[in-house]
Every structure is written in structure tokens, then in C-alpha cells.
Coordinates of C-alpha atoms and ligand atoms in Angstrom, one line a residue:
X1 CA 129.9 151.6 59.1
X2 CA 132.6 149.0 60.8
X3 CA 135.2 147.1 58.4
X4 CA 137.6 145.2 58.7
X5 CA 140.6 147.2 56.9
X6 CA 141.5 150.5 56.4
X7 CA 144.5 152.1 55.2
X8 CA 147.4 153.3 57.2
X9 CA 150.0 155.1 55.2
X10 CA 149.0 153.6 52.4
X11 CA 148.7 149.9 53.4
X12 CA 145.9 147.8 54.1
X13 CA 145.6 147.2 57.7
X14 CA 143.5 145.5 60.4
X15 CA 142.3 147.7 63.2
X16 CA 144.4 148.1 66.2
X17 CA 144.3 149.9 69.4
X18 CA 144.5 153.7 68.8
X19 CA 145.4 153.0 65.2
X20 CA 144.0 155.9 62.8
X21 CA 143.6 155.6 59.3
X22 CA 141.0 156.4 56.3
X23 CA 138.1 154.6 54.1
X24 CA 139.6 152.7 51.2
X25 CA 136.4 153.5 49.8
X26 CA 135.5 157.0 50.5
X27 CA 138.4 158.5 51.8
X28 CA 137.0 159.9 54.9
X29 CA 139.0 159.3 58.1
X30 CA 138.2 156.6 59.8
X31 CA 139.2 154.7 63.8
X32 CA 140.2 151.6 65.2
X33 CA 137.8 150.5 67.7
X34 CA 139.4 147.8 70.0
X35 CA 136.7 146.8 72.6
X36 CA 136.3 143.7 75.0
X37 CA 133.1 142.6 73.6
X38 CA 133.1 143.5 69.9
X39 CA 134.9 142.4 67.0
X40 CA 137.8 145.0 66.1
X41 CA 137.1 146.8 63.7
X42 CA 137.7 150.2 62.0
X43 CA 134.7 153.1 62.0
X44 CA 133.8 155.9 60.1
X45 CA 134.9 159.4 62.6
X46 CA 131.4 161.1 60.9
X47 CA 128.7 159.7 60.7
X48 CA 127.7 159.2 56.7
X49 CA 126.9 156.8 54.3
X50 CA 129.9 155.2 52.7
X51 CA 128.4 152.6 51.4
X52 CA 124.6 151.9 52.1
X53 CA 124.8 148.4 51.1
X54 CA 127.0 147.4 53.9
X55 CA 125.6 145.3 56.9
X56 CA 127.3 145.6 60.2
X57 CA 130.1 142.8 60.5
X58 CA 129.2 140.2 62.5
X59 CA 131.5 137.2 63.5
X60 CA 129.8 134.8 60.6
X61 CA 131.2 137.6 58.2
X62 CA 134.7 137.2 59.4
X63 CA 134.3 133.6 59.6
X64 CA 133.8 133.6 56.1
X65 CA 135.8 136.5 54.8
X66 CA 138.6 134.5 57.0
X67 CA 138.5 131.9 54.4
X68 CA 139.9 133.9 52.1
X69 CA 143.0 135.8 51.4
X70 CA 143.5 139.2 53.1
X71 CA 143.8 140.7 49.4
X72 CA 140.3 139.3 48.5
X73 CA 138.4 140.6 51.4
X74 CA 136.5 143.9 51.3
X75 CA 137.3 144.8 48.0
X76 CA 136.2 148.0 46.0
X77 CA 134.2 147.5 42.4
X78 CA 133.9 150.2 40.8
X79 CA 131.0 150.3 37.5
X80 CA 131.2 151.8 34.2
X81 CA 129.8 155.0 35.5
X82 CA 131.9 155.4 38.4
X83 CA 129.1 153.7 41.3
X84 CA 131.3 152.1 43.4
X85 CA 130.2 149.5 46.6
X86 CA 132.7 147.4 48.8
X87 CA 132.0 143.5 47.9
X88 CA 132.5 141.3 50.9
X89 CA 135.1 139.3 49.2
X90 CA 136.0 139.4 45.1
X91 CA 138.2 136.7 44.4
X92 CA 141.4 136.5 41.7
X93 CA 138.8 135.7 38.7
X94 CA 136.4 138.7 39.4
X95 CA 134.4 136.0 41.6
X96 CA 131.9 138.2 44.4
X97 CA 130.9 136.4 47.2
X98 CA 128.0 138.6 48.8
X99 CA 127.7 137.2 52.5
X100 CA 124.3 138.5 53.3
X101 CA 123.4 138.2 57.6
X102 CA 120.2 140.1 57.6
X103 CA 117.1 139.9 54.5
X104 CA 117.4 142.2 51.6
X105 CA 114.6 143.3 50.0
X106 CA 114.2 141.7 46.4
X107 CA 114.6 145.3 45.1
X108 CA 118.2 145.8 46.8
X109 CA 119.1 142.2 45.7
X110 CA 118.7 142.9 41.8
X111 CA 120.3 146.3 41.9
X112 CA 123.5 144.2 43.6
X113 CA 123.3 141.5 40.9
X114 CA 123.2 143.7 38.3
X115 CA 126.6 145.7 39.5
X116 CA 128.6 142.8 40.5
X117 CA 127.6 140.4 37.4
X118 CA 129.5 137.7 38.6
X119 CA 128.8 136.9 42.1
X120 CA 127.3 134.5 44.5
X121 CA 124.9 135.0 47.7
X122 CA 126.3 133.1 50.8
X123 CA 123.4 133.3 53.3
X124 CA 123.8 133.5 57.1
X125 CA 120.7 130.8 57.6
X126 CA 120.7 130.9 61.3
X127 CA 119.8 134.5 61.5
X128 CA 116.4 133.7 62.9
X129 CA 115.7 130.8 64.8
X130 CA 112.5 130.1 62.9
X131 CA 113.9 129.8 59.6
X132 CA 116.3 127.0 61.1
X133 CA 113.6 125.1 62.3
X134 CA 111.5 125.3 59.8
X135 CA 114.0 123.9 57.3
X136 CA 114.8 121.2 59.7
X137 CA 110.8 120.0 58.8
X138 CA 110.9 121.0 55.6
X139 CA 114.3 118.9 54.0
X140 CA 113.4 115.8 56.5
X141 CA 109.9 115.5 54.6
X142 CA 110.9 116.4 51.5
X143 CA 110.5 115.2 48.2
X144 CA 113.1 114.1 46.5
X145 CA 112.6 114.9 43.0
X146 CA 116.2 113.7 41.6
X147 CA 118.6 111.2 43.2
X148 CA 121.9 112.6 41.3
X149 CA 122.6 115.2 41.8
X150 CA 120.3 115.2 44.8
X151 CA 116.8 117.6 44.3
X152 CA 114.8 118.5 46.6
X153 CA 110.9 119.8 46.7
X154 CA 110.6 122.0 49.7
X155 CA 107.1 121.9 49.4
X156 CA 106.2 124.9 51.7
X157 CA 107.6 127.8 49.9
X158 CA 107.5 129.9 53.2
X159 CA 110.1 132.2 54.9
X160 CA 113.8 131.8 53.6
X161 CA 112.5 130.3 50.5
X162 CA 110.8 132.8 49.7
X163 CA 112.9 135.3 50.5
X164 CA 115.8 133.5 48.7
X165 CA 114.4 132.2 45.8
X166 CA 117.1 133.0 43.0
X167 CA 116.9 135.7 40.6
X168 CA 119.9 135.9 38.7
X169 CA 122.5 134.8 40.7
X170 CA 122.9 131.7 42.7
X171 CA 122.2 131.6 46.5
X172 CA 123.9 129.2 49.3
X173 CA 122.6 129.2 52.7
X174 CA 124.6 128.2 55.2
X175 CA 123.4 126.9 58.5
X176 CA 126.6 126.3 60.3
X177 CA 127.4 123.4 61.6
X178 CA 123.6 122.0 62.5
X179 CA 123.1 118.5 61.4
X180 CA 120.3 117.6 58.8
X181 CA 118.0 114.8 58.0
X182 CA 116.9 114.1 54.5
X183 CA 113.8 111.9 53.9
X184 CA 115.1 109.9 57.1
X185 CA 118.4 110.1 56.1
X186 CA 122.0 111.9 57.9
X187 CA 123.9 113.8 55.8
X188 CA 127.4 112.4 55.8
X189 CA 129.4 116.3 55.8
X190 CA 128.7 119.3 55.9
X191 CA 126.8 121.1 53.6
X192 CA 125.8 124.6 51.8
X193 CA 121.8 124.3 50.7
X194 CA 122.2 126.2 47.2
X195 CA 118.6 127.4 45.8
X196 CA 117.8 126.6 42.8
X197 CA 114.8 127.4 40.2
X198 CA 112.5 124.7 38.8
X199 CA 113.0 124.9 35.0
X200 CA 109.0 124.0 34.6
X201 CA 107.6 125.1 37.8
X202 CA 109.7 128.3 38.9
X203 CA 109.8 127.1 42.1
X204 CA 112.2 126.9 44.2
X205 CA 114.5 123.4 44.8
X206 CA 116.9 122.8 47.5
X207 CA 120.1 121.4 46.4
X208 CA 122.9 120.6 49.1
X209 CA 126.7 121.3 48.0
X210 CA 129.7 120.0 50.2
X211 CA 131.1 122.8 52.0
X212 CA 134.2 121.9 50.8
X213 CA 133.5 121.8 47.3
X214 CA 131.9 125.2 47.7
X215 CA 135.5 127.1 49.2
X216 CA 137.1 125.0 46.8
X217 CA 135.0 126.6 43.7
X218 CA 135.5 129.8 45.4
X219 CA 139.2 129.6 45.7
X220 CA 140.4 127.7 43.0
X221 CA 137.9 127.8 40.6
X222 CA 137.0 123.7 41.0
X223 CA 133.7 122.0 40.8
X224 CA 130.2 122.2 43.0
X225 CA 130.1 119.0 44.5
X226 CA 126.2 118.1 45.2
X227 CA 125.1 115.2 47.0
X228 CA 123.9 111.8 45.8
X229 CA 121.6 109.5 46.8
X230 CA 122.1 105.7 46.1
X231 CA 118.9 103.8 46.0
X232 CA 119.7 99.9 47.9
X233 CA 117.8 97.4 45.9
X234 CA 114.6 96.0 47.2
X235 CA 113.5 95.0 49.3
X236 CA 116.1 97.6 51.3
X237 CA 114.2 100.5 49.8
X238 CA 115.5 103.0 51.8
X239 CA 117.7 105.8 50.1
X240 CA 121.2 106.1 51.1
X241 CA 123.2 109.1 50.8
X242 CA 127.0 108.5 49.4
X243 CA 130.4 110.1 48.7
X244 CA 129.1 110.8 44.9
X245 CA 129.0 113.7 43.3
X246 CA 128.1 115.0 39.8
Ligands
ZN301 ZN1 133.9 155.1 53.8

């Protein structure tokens, strides 16, 4: 199990050549591996499961977890009855932000839900090619079911919507930086696609958040920011997406 700190004499520290130090969750001792090719990062001497929740890190975690304070990253929550799990970050107001690469079964997902409480999925959307694409098709012939904030009906319910519909908590996939279209429209900045239950229908709609509103909830507590669409008037009838927000 690789992570990104460890403690040395007590301290929280980033793994550095020949460094040793132990778990902060476990205790068990634990080395710096400093390689050309990988990421540096600290791993367990024995093999054993810490924590059987934890993905390997992959550079989209420590993109993320980078966004964040060092004191917020890889934190240990404990649960009334002494489970404990390392939560990818856990921000100042008990926030946990699970950044999930690989799929989870929907089993796995509830247990996590259910000890962190509070906490948000953050989705690595480009872990297989074919999801990408396919979400490309589905937002650009979307239905839009609501301008403001701006709804959409995937339609096909297939692959990362199925595997991502919400069930407790809310999920964000992330895509990086590839560029949408929306019913024949760009998308003026970069977005978060947050997944969202149909009140009526149960299924799921696609919703997308500013990136920047999203880190900025995260960090300082301030508002999702969801896209808009202004409707010209006729006969321009083509939607236009704006700086608005709800
Ligand atoms: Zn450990």
C-alpha cells in the first residue's frame, strides 16, 4: 500500500531517498521508495492489509490531494467502534473528499458512505477510454431538462452512469481538461459533471459545476456554482451557455 506520508520521528513527512519511517495508520514500518518512473512514495516493509480500501496512488490522486493543504491529505477517521480507514483528504469542517480512480462495487461504496457521513466522491472519469467517449455522445445529444441551473437527461444510462449513480453522497466526475459540447454548445470553463438523482424518475441527471466553484466549496466552504443556459429570443433559438450561476 503506497502513500504519500508517513511519519518520521514523529512528523508527517513525504518520502525521500532512503528515508524510513512507520504507518500513521497502522503503525507498521514502512519505506521511502524513490524511483525514476514512479511517483515517490512511502510502502509498507510487509506485505498486509492496512487499509483495504486504499487504491494505489496514481498522479490524478496527487493532483488532487495537491490542491489541498498537507494537513488535510491522507487523514485517519476513526468510527465509534474503533474501524478506522485513511480518507484521501478530510478538510477543516470534517469535509471527505473520496478521490476514487478505479470502480467500486456498489457494496464497498455504501459501507464508505456510511463511515465517513460527510463526504464527496470525486471520480477519475478518464480511467477508461470508453467511458470518455461515450459521455462525449451522450452530453452533446442530451436533453436538457432545466436551463438554470443547467440539467441534463443522459438518456443512455450505460457505463459510468450506472456505475456512479448516487446513493447517499454526491458524486463529481472529473474528466480533466477534455472540452465538452452541450446540445451544440462549448462549455465556457472547465467543469466537474456532479450526478444527480431525478426526484420523480430515480434516474440519473448530469449536472456540470465550475471547477473552481467545486475547490472553492471544498476549501472554504463557498457555493457549487452550476452552469446556465440563456435562451436568445427567436428567432435565434439556439441556447447559449453564460457566466450565471444559481
Ligand atoms: Zn499501514
Amino acid at each position: 500500500m503506497k502513500l504519500r506520508y508517513a511519519l518520521v520521528d514523529g512528523e508527517r513527512q513525504e518520502a525521500q531517498p532512503k528515508l524510513r519511517g512507520s504507518c500513521p495508520n497502522c503503525g507498521m514500518d514502512v519505506v521511502a521508495k524513490c524511483g525514476q518512473f514512479r511517483i515517490w512514495h512511502w510502502s509498507h516493509k510487509q506485505k498486509l492489509e492496512c487499509d483495504h480500501w486504499w487504491e494505489p496512488e496514481t498522479e490524478w490522486h496527487r493532483k488532487w490531494k495537491g490542491v489541498f493543504p498537507d494537513s488535510w491529505q491522507e487523514v485517519i477517521h476513526y468510527a465509534d467502534d474503533g474501524e478506522r480507514h485513511i480518507a484521501d483528504v478530510k478538510t477543516d469542517t470534517g469535509l471527505v473528499i473520496e478521490l476514487q480512480h478505479s470502480p467500486i462495487s456498489p457494496d464497498e461504496r455504501l459501507s464508505r458512505e456510511m463511515f465517513y457521513k460527510q463526504m464527496v466522491w470525486v471520480v477519475d472519469g478518464l480511467r477508461y477510454k470508453t467511458d470518455l467517449e461515450a459521455f462525449r455522445s451522450v452530453v452533446e445529444f442530451a436533453t436538457i431538462l432545466r436551463d438554470d441551473p443547467l440539467y441534463i437527461d443522459p438518456r443512455r444510462k450505460t457505463g459510468i452512469f450506472r456505475r456512479w449513480a448516487p446513493l447517499q453522497t454526491p458524486v463529481f466526475i472529473d474528466f480533466g481538461d477534455e472540452q465538452f459540447v452541450v446540445a451544440g454548445c462549448s462549455l465556457l470553463e472547465p467543469v466537474l459533471w456532479q450526478f444527480l438523482l431525478h426526484p420523480v424518475t430515480n434516474d440519473v441527471v448530469i449536472a456540470p459545476v465550475t471547477r473552481a466553484s467545486f475547490v472553492d466549496y471544498c476549501l472554504n466552504g463557498g457555493e457549487l456554482r452550476h452552469l446556465a443556459v440563456l435562451r436568445r429570443p427567436m428567432p435565434l433559438r439556439r441556447p447559449r451557455y453564460v457566466r450565471r450561476y444559481r
